Amino acid sequence: MRLPALLLLLLAAAAAEASALSARMVHRLSHEARLSAGARGGQWPRRGSGDYYRALVRSDLQRQKRLVVGKYKLLSFSHDGSAFFPGNDFGWLYYTWVDVGTPNASFLVALDTGSDLFWVPCDCIQCAPLSAYNGNLDRDLGIYKPSESTTSRHLPCSHELCSLGSGCTNPKQPCPYNIDYFSENTTSSGLLIEDMLYLDSRDGHAPVKVSVIIGCGRRQSGTYLDGIAPDGLLGLGMADISVPSFLARAGLVRNSFSICFNKDDSGRIFFGDQGVPTQQSTPFVPLNGKLQTYAVNVDKSCIGHKCTVGGRFLALVDSGTSFTSLPFDVYKTITMEFNKQINASRSTFDDIDFEYCYSTSPLEMPDVPTITLTFAENKSFQAIYPIFPLNDRQGELAGFCLAVLRSPEPVGIIGQNFLVGYHVVFDREIMKLGWHRSECHDPENITTVPLGPSQHNSPEDPLPSNEQQTSPAVTPAVAGRAPASSGSASLLQRLLANSNQLLLLTMSTVLVIS
């Protein structure tokens, strides 16, 4: 019995030795590395010399830049990062042109921080008709055809970003997607495609290409058939499938982007932008136990000099929702206090669903109380355009409404109307929302616009820093437009027809089986 046992021990030891493979390591600046490099190695620093340590430091800095900073400082979809606001025909959202595929095709996509997937109409079974929009733009809207792009390929069900992979019958079959948005009966479904997205590095070089996942939106429903994002939607959310995530993982830019909406209906979006040192910021917080969307805690709300007590609430920062909405208790407190402070007669207008509207005239426009949201460490965000005007048939100012809605959920939404006039930074590296007043200048030459006497935090209640300032009388989305043709509320009737639809961009982040 002893001999077999000894043989077994020897065999086990031999197997262990055979499985423990090893390889010799060579330092990149060692004598052996220099000999291996030969003539292409150039001047090799002597070990322990100043040049030797400088070479190590230089190598470390270059590696750190590749790992952290990214290859480009800023990327955008055009040289100036422009986005624009085409008005009612496109659901009152901000859009930008993007180029996809080889050869590249252009699509006008809505900018949405409230969702993740980038999708365009594609091989359509049910899509919005595009012919009605082409006459109002500098180029035609299009349908994506993966079969005509030499760089496209179907994402297989086995891919790690195929959320519906478990429902596939074959791991090699194309991955389906189906997104159910919060707006009633609003969905987009189709297949996931991997293809090239083109960006501008703003340094005069050739366009930057990056492989991203695109939703081939074969079937849309609900508001997507009624003017909202007829040519696609650019999801800017936190998930791995969003465009900002692809750019950061590819090492092209820092894991951050910024959006700026100007009062003249223009805007900009830049990837890699982390804002300016003087901006204010507040951390993103978990929603339903997960850090999955751009949610922030609002500690209190201030109307003029009066601040709410116990008015803390969670809010999503959503570029795709036109109006800010508030949880019921907060909405009730803010609107009642606003009504107390405004020196104007309450009024109603036909087909206007906003609760707090007032009659006025160009010569009698009252001072509008400021609305300020306060975050952790007394960081404040003052809404520049909290109201919208109503014109009569002659285009004269007839009234205005407080542009705040009651949220059907306990979570609020900081919508587009509160973001206008700010450069808003979604910094996903440090998980913070940043903001500063801006007229949407180039981020590299940015000049901030002071809020008032000071942008510093106020020492105490009631209002942080800017309590004496009054809000402008006219909202940027309407100011300077042609007069309404059918009564004082006609300009807003079409808008309000979409007001609930615009909440679609506060979306379900879960992809479900088509």
Coordinates of C-alpha atoms in Angstrom, one line a residue:
M1 CA 0.0 0.0 0.0
R2 CA 2.9 2.4 0.6
L3 CA 4.3 2.3 -2.9
P4 CA 1.0 3.3 -4.7
A5 CA 0.5 6.1 -2.1
L6 CA 4.1 7.4 -2.8
L7 CA 3.5 7.3 -6.5
L8 CA 0.3 9.3 -6.1
L9 CA 2.1 12.0 -4.1
L10 CA 4.8 12.2 -6.7
L11 CA 2.3 12.5 -9.5
A12 CA 0.4 15.2 -7.7
A13 CA 3.5 17.2 -7.1
A14 CA 4.5 16.9 -10.8
A15 CA 1.0 18.0 -11.8
A16 CA 1.2 21.0 -9.5
E17 CA 4.6 22.0 -10.9
A18 CA 3.3 21.6 -14.5
S19 CA 0.3 23.8 -13.8
A20 CA 2.3 26.6 -12.2
L21 CA 3.5 28.2 -15.4
S22 CA 5.7 31.3 -15.1
A23 CA 7.2 34.1 -17.3
R24 CA 10.1 36.3 -16.7
M25 CA 9.3 40.1 -16.4
V26 CA 11.5 42.8 -17.9
H27 CA 11.3 46.4 -16.9
R28 CA 10.5 48.7 -19.8
L29 CA 13.7 50.8 -19.2
S30 CA 16.0 47.9 -18.4
H31 CA 19.2 46.9 -20.2
E32 CA 17.4 43.9 -21.7
A33 CA 14.6 46.1 -23.0
R34 CA 17.2 48.4 -24.6
L35 CA 18.9 45.5 -26.3
S36 CA 15.5 44.2 -27.6
A37 CA 14.5 47.6 -28.9
G38 CA 17.8 48.0 -30.9
A39 CA 18.1 51.0 -33.2
R40 CA 14.4 51.9 -32.9
G41 CA 14.9 52.5 -29.1
G42 CA 16.7 55.8 -29.7
Q43 CA 18.6 57.4 -26.8
W44 CA 18.1 55.1 -23.8
P45 CA 18.4 56.7 -20.3
R46 CA 21.0 55.4 -17.9
R47 CA 19.3 53.7 -14.9
G48 CA 19.2 56.0 -11.9
S49 CA 19.8 59.1 -13.9
G50 CA 17.6 62.2 -14.0
D51 CA 16.6 61.3 -17.6
Y52 CA 15.6 57.8 -16.4
Y53 CA 13.2 59.1 -13.8
R54 CA 11.9 61.8 -16.1
A55 CA 11.1 59.1 -18.7
L56 CA 9.2 57.1 -16.0
V57 CA 7.2 60.2 -15.0
R58 CA 6.4 61.2 -18.6
S59 CA 5.2 57.6 -19.2
D60 CA 3.0 57.7 -16.1
L61 CA 1.5 61.0 -17.1
Q62 CA 0.7 59.8 -20.6
R63 CA -0.8 56.6 -19.3
Q64 CA -2.9 58.6 -16.8
K65 CA -4.1 60.9 -19.5
R66 CA -5.2 57.9 -21.6
L67 CA -7.0 56.3 -18.6
V68 CA -8.6 59.4 -17.1
V69 CA -8.6 62.5 -19.3
G70 CA -9.4 60.9 -22.7
K71 CA -8.0 61.5 -26.1
Y72 CA -10.1 64.7 -26.8
K73 CA -11.0 67.5 -24.5
L74 CA -14.4 68.1 -26.0
L75 CA -16.5 66.3 -28.6
S76 CA -19.7 67.4 -30.2
F77 CA -22.0 66.5 -33.1
S78 CA -21.0 69.7 -35.0
H79 CA -18.1 72.1 -34.7
D80 CA -19.9 74.4 -32.4
G81 CA -22.0 71.7 -30.6
S82 CA -25.2 73.4 -31.7
A83 CA -28.7 72.2 -30.7
F84 CA -31.9 74.0 -31.5
F85 CA -35.5 74.3 -30.6
P86 CA -37.8 73.9 -33.6
G87 CA -41.0 74.6 -31.6
N88 CA -44.4 73.0 -31.8
D89 CA -43.9 70.9 -34.9
F90 CA -41.4 68.8 -32.9
G91 CA -43.1 68.7 -29.5
W92 CA -41.2 71.7 -28.0
L93 CA -38.0 69.8 -27.4
Y94 CA -34.3 70.6 -28.2
Y95 CA -32.8 68.7 -31.1
T96 CA -29.4 68.2 -32.8
W97 CA -28.2 66.6 -36.1
V98 CA -26.2 63.4 -35.8
D99 CA -24.5 61.3 -38.5
V100 CA -24.6 57.5 -38.4
G101 CA -23.3 54.7 -40.6
T102 CA -21.0 54.3 -43.6
P103 CA -21.7 56.2 -45.8
N104 CA -23.0 58.5 -43.1
A105 CA -26.7 59.5 -42.9
S106 CA -28.1 62.4 -40.9
F107 CA -30.9 62.3 -38.3
L108 CA -32.5 65.0 -36.3
V109 CA -32.7 63.6 -32.7
A110 CA -34.3 64.9 -29.5
L111 CA -31.9 65.4 -26.6
D112 CA -33.0 63.4 -23.6
T113 CA -31.2 63.1 -20.3
G114 CA -34.2 61.1 -19.0
S115 CA -33.5 57.9 -21.1
D116 CA -30.6 55.8 -22.2
L117 CA -31.0 54.3 -25.7
F118 CA -30.2 56.2 -28.9
W119 CA -32.7 55.1 -31.5
V120 CA -33.7 56.3 -35.0
P121 CA -36.6 55.2 -37.3
C122 CA -35.4 52.2 -39.2
D123 CA -36.8 49.6 -41.6
C124 CA -40.2 50.9 -40.5
I125 CA -43.3 48.9 -39.7
Q126 CA -44.9 51.9 -37.9
C127 CA -43.0 55.2 -37.8
A128 CA -44.0 58.9 -37.8
P129 CA -44.5 60.3 -41.3
L130 CA -41.4 62.4 -42.1
S131 CA -42.5 64.3 -45.2
A132 CA -44.5 66.9 -43.2
Y133 CA -41.3 68.2 -41.5
N134 CA -38.8 68.4 -44.4
G135 CA -39.8 71.8 -45.6
N136 CA -39.0 73.5 -42.3
L137 CA -35.4 72.2 -42.0
D138 CA -32.1 72.7 -43.8
R139 CA -32.0 69.0 -44.7
D140 CA -34.4 66.1 -45.0
L141 CA -35.3 63.8 -42.2
G142 CA -34.3 60.2 -42.9
I143 CA -34.9 56.5 -42.2
Y144 CA -31.9 54.4 -41.1
K145 CA -31.2 51.4 -43.3
P146 CA -28.6 49.1 -41.7
S147 CA -28.3 47.1 -44.9
E148 CA -26.9 50.1 -46.7
S149 CA -24.2 50.8 -44.1
T150 CA -21.0 48.8 -44.5
T151 CA -20.1 49.2 -40.8
S152 CA -23.4 48.0 -39.3
R153 CA -24.0 44.7 -37.7
H154 CA -26.9 43.3 -35.7
L155 CA -26.1 43.0 -32.0
P156 CA -26.5 39.3 -31.0
C157 CA -28.6 38.1 -28.1
S158 CA -25.5 36.9 -26.4
H159 CA -24.0 40.4 -26.1
E160 CA -23.7 41.8 -22.6
L161 CA -25.7 44.9 -23.5
C162 CA -28.7 42.9 -24.8
S163 CA -31.1 43.2 -22.0
L164 CA -33.6 40.9 -23.6
G165 CA -31.0 38.1 -24.3
S166 CA -32.7 35.7 -21.9
G167 CA -35.8 35.9 -24.0
C168 CA -34.0 34.9 -27.2
T169 CA -34.4 31.4 -28.7
N170 CA -30.8 31.5 -30.2
P171 CA -27.9 33.5 -28.7
K172 CA -26.8 34.5 -32.3
Q173 CA -30.1 36.0 -33.3
P174 CA -30.5 39.8 -33.4
C175 CA -31.2 41.4 -30.0
P176 CA -34.6 43.0 -29.8
Y177 CA -35.5 46.0 -27.7
N178 CA -38.8 47.4 -26.5
I179 CA -38.9 50.6 -24.3
D180 CA -42.2 51.4 -22.6
Y181 CA -42.1 55.1 -21.7
F182 CA -44.2 56.7 -18.9
S183 CA -46.5 58.6 -21.3
E184 CA -49.6 56.5 -22.0
N185 CA -49.1 54.0 -24.9
T186 CA -45.7 55.6 -25.9
T187 CA -43.2 52.9 -26.9
S188 CA -40.3 52.3 -29.3
S189 CA -39.3 48.8 -30.3
G190 CA -37.1 47.1 -32.9
L191 CA -33.6 45.6 -33.0
L192 CA -30.2 46.7 -31.6
I193 CA -27.6 47.6 -34.2
E194 CA -23.9 48.4 -33.8
D195 CA -22.7 51.1 -36.1
M196 CA -20.5 54.2 -36.4
L197 CA -21.4 57.6 -34.9
Y198 CA -19.5 60.6 -36.1
L199 CA -18.4 63.5 -33.8
D200 CA -16.4 66.7 -34.2
S201 CA -13.2 67.2 -32.1
R202 CA -13.2 71.0 -32.8
D203 CA -9.5 70.9 -33.7
G204 CA -9.8 70.8 -37.5
H205 CA -9.0 67.2 -37.8
A206 CA -11.2 64.5 -39.5
P207 CA -14.4 63.5 -37.8
V208 CA -14.1 61.2 -34.8
K209 CA -15.7 57.9 -35.3
V210 CA -16.9 55.7 -32.5
S211 CA -18.8 52.4 -32.5
V212 CA -22.1 52.7 -30.6
I213 CA -25.3 50.7 -30.2
I214 CA -28.3 52.1 -32.0
G215 CA -31.9 51.2 -31.7
C216 CA -33.3 50.3 -35.1
G217 CA -36.8 51.6 -34.3
R218 CA -39.1 49.6 -36.5
R219 CA -42.2 50.4 -34.5
Q220 CA -43.2 53.5 -32.5
S221 CA -46.5 54.3 -30.8
G222 CA -48.2 57.1 -28.8
T223 CA -46.6 60.5 -28.9
Y224 CA -43.8 59.3 -31.2
L225 CA -46.4 59.3 -34.0
D226 CA -47.7 62.8 -33.1
G227 CA -44.6 65.0 -33.5
I228 CA -42.3 64.1 -30.6
A229 CA -38.9 63.0 -31.9
P230 CA -40.1 61.8 -35.4
D231 CA -36.5 61.2 -36.5
G232 CA -35.2 59.6 -33.3
L233 CA -34.1 60.2 -29.7
L234 CA -30.7 60.5 -28.2
G235 CA -30.6 58.9 -24.8
L236 CA -28.0 60.6 -22.5
G237 CA -28.7 58.6 -19.4
M238 CA -26.4 56.8 -17.0
A239 CA -26.7 53.2 -18.4
D240 CA -23.9 51.5 -20.3
I241 CA -25.9 51.6 -23.5
S242 CA -26.1 55.4 -23.7
V243 CA -23.8 57.5 -26.0
P244 CA -21.9 59.3 -23.2
S245 CA -21.0 55.8 -21.8
F246 CA -19.7 54.6 -25.1
L247 CA -17.5 57.7 -25.6
A248 CA -16.0 57.4 -22.1
R249 CA -15.4 53.7 -22.3
A250 CA -13.6 54.3 -25.6
G251 CA -11.2 56.7 -23.9
L252 CA -12.2 59.6 -26.2
V253 CA -13.4 62.1 -23.5
R254 CA -13.9 62.5 -19.8
N255 CA -17.1 60.8 -18.5
S256 CA -19.1 64.0 -18.4
F257 CA -21.2 66.1 -20.8
S258 CA -22.9 69.5 -20.7
I259 CA -26.0 71.0 -22.2
C260 CA -26.8 74.7 -22.5
F261 CA -30.2 76.1 -23.5
N262 CA -30.3 79.8 -24.5
K263 CA -33.2 82.2 -24.4
D264 CA -33.1 82.6 -28.2
D265 CA -34.1 78.9 -28.7
S266 CA -30.5 77.8 -29.4
G267 CA -28.4 75.4 -27.4
R268 CA -25.2 73.4 -27.2
I269 CA -24.1 70.0 -26.2
F270 CA -20.5 69.0 -25.5
F271 CA -19.1 65.6 -24.4
G272 CA -16.1 65.7 -22.0
D273 CA -17.1 69.1 -20.6
Q274 CA -16.9 69.3 -16.8
G275 CA -17.8 72.9 -16.6
V276 CA -16.0 75.7 -14.9
P277 CA -14.4 75.9 -11.4
T278 CA -16.9 78.6 -10.2
Q279 CA -20.0 76.5 -10.9
Q280 CA -22.3 75.3 -8.2
S281 CA -23.0 71.5 -7.9
T282 CA -25.0 68.9 -6.0
P283 CA -24.6 65.1 -5.9
F284 CA -26.7 62.7 -7.8
V285 CA -28.7 60.4 -5.5
P286 CA -30.2 56.9 -5.8
L287 CA -33.7 56.4 -7.2
N288 CA -35.4 53.3 -5.9
G289 CA -32.2 52.3 -4.3
K290 CA -30.0 52.6 -7.4
L291 CA -27.9 55.3 -8.8
Q292 CA -29.4 55.0 -12.3
T293 CA -30.6 58.4 -13.4
Y294 CA -29.9 62.1 -12.9
A295 CA -31.8 62.5 -9.6
V296 CA -31.0 65.2 -7.0
N297 CA -32.4 66.1 -3.6
V298 CA -34.1 69.5 -3.3
D299 CA -33.8 70.6 0.4
K300 CA -36.2 73.5 0.1
S301 CA -38.0 75.8 -2.3
C302 CA -38.1 79.6 -2.0
I303 CA -40.6 82.0 -3.4
G304 CA -39.3 85.6 -3.2
H305 CA -38.2 85.9 0.5
K306 CA -40.3 83.0 1.8
C307 CA -38.9 79.5 1.9
T308 CA -40.8 76.3 2.5
V309 CA -40.4 74.3 5.7
G310 CA -40.2 70.5 5.3
G311 CA -40.4 70.8 1.5
R312 CA -37.6 68.3 0.7
F313 CA -38.2 66.2 -2.4
L314 CA -36.4 64.1 -5.0
A315 CA -36.3 65.5 -8.5
L316 CA -35.1 64.2 -11.9
V317 CA -33.2 66.6 -14.1
D318 CA -34.7 66.0 -17.5
S319 CA -33.9 68.0 -20.7
G320 CA -36.8 66.2 -22.4
T321 CA -39.6 67.6 -20.3
S322 CA -40.8 71.1 -21.2
F323 CA -42.2 72.1 -17.8
T324 CA -41.0 71.6 -14.3
S325 CA -43.4 69.5 -12.2
L326 CA -43.5 69.2 -8.4
P327 CA -44.9 66.7 -5.9
F328 CA -48.4 67.6 -4.7
D329 CA -47.5 69.1 -1.3
V330 CA -44.6 71.1 -2.7
Y331 CA -46.7 72.2 -5.7
K332 CA -49.5 73.4 -3.4
T333 CA -47.1 75.3 -1.1
I334 CA -45.2 77.0 -3.9
T335 CA -48.2 78.0 -6.0
M336 CA -50.2 79.4 -3.1
E337 CA -47.2 81.5 -2.0
F338 CA -46.6 82.6 -5.5
N339 CA -50.2 83.7 -5.8
K340 CA -49.9 85.6 -2.5
Q341 CA -46.9 87.6 -3.7
I342 CA -47.9 88.3 -7.3
N343 CA -49.6 91.7 -7.8
A344 CA -51.9 90.6 -10.5
S345 CA -55.5 89.4 -11.0
R346 CA -56.0 85.6 -11.3
S347 CA -57.7 84.7 -14.5
T348 CA -58.6 81.7 -16.7
F349 CA -57.9 81.2 -20.4
D350 CA -59.6 78.8 -22.8
D351 CA -57.9 75.4 -23.1
I352 CA -55.1 76.3 -20.7
D353 CA -54.7 73.7 -18.0
F354 CA -52.2 75.6 -15.9
E355 CA -53.8 76.4 -12.6
Y356 CA -52.2 79.8 -11.8
C357 CA -52.7 82.2 -14.7
Y358 CA -53.1 86.0 -14.5
S359 CA -54.4 88.7 -16.8
T360 CA -52.1 91.7 -17.6
S361 CA -51.0 94.0 -20.4
P362 CA -47.6 95.2 -21.7
L363 CA -47.9 98.3 -19.6
E364 CA -49.0 96.5 -16.4
M365 CA -46.7 93.5 -16.2
P366 CA -46.0 93.0 -12.5
D367 CA -42.8 92.0 -10.8
V368 CA -42.7 88.2 -10.8
P369 CA -41.5 86.6 -7.5
T370 CA -38.3 84.5 -7.9
I371 CA -38.5 80.7 -7.6
T372 CA -35.3 79.2 -6.1
L373 CA -34.5 75.5 -5.5
T374 CA -32.0 74.9 -2.7
F375 CA -29.8 71.8 -2.6
A376 CA -27.3 70.4 -0.1
E377 CA -24.8 72.9 1.4
N378 CA -27.2 75.7 0.5
K379 CA -26.4 75.5 -3.2
S380 CA -29.1 77.4 -5.0
F381 CA -30.7 77.2 -8.5
Q382 CA -33.0 80.1 -9.4
A383 CA -35.4 79.6 -12.3
I384 CA -34.9 82.4 -14.8
Y385 CA -38.1 81.7 -16.7
P386 CA -40.7 80.3 -14.3
I387 CA -43.7 81.8 -16.3
F388 CA -44.9 81.9 -19.9
P389 CA -46.9 84.7 -21.6
L390 CA -50.2 84.6 -23.4
N391 CA -50.9 86.8 -26.4
D392 CA -54.1 88.0 -27.8
R393 CA -55.1 87.9 -31.5
Q394 CA -53.0 91.1 -32.2
G395 CA -50.0 89.6 -30.6
E396 CA -50.2 91.8 -27.6
L397 CA -49.5 90.4 -24.1
A398 CA -52.8 89.5 -22.5
G399 CA -51.7 87.4 -19.5
F400 CA -49.2 84.8 -18.2
C401 CA -49.1 81.5 -16.3
L402 CA -46.8 80.0 -13.7
A403 CA -45.2 77.3 -15.8
V404 CA -45.2 74.6 -13.1
L405 CA -47.2 71.4 -13.1
R406 CA -48.4 69.1 -10.4
S407 CA -46.5 65.8 -10.6
P408 CA -48.6 62.6 -10.5
E409 CA -45.7 61.0 -8.7
P410 CA -43.9 61.8 -5.4
V411 CA -40.8 62.6 -7.5
G412 CA -40.5 66.0 -9.2
I413 CA -38.9 66.9 -12.5
I414 CA -36.7 69.9 -13.1
G415 CA -37.7 70.5 -16.7
Q416 CA -36.4 72.4 -19.7
N417 CA -38.1 75.7 -18.7
F418 CA -36.0 75.9 -15.5
L419 CA -32.8 74.9 -17.4
V420 CA -32.9 77.7 -19.9
G421 CA -30.2 80.3 -19.2
Y422 CA -27.9 77.8 -17.6
H423 CA -24.9 75.7 -18.6
V424 CA -25.8 72.4 -17.0
V425 CA -23.0 69.8 -16.5
F426 CA -23.8 66.1 -16.0
D427 CA -20.5 64.9 -14.4
R428 CA -20.7 61.1 -14.3
E429 CA -17.1 60.8 -13.0
I430 CA -17.8 62.4 -9.6
M431 CA -21.6 61.9 -9.9
K432 CA -22.6 65.5 -9.6
L433 CA -24.8 68.0 -11.3
G434 CA -23.1 71.3 -12.0
W435 CA -24.6 74.6 -13.2
H436 CA -23.8 78.2 -13.8
R437 CA -25.5 81.1 -15.6
S438 CA -24.4 81.2 -19.2
E439 CA -25.4 82.6 -22.6
C440 CA -24.1 79.3 -24.2
H441 CA -20.7 80.5 -25.2
D442 CA -18.0 78.1 -26.3
P443 CA -16.9 76.1 -23.1
E444 CA -13.3 77.0 -23.7
N445 CA -14.0 80.7 -23.8
I446 CA -16.9 80.8 -21.4
T447 CA -18.0 83.9 -19.6
T448 CA -20.4 83.5 -16.7
V449 CA -23.4 85.9 -16.3
P450 CA -23.9 87.0 -12.6
L451 CA -27.2 86.2 -11.1
G452 CA -27.4 89.4 -9.3
P453 CA -25.5 91.0 -6.4
S454 CA -23.7 87.7 -5.6
Q455 CA -23.6 84.0 -6.4
H456 CA -22.4 83.1 -3.0
N457 CA -24.4 81.1 -0.6
S458 CA -26.6 83.1 1.8
P459 CA -25.9 82.7 5.5
E460 CA -29.5 81.9 6.6
D461 CA -33.0 81.5 5.5
P462 CA -34.9 82.7 3.6
L463 CA -33.3 83.0 0.2
P464 CA -29.8 82.1 -0.9
S465 CA -28.1 85.1 -2.5
N466 CA -30.6 86.5 -5.0
E467 CA -33.8 87.3 -3.2
Q468 CA -34.1 90.8 -4.7
Q469 CA -34.1 89.8 -8.3
T470 CA -37.3 89.5 -10.3
S471 CA -37.9 87.2 -13.2
P472 CA -38.2 88.3 -16.8
A473 CA -41.7 88.7 -18.0
V474 CA -41.3 86.6 -21.2
T475 CA -40.2 83.0 -21.6
P476 CA -37.6 82.3 -24.3
A477 CA -39.6 79.7 -26.0
V478 CA -42.3 82.2 -27.0
A479 CA -40.6 85.6 -27.0
G480 CA -40.3 87.2 -30.4
R481 CA -42.4 84.7 -32.2
A482 CA -45.2 85.5 -34.6
P483 CA -48.5 86.6 -32.9
A484 CA -51.1 83.9 -32.3
S485 CA -53.9 83.7 -34.8
S486 CA -56.8 82.4 -32.9
G487 CA -57.1 84.0 -29.5
S488 CA -55.0 84.7 -26.5
A489 CA -54.3 81.1 -25.7
S490 CA -53.8 79.7 -29.2
L491 CA -50.1 79.7 -29.1
L492 CA -50.1 77.6 -26.0
Q493 CA -53.0 75.3 -26.9
R494 CA -50.8 73.2 -29.1
L495 CA -48.1 73.2 -26.5
L496 CA -50.4 72.1 -23.7
A497 CA -51.9 69.4 -25.9
N498 CA -48.4 67.9 -25.6
S499 CA -47.7 68.8 -22.0
N500 CA -48.5 65.3 -20.6
Q501 CA -46.8 63.8 -23.6
L502 CA -43.6 65.6 -22.8
L503 CA -43.3 63.7 -19.6
L504 CA -42.5 60.6 -21.8
L505 CA -38.8 61.5 -21.4
T506 CA -38.9 60.6 -17.7
M507 CA -38.8 57.1 -18.8
S508 CA -38.7 53.5 -17.6
T509 CA -35.1 52.6 -17.8
V510 CA -35.9 48.9 -18.1
L511 CA -36.0 47.3 -21.5
V512 CA -38.7 44.6 -21.6
I513 CA -39.3 41.8 -24.1
S514 CA -40.9 43.0 -27.3

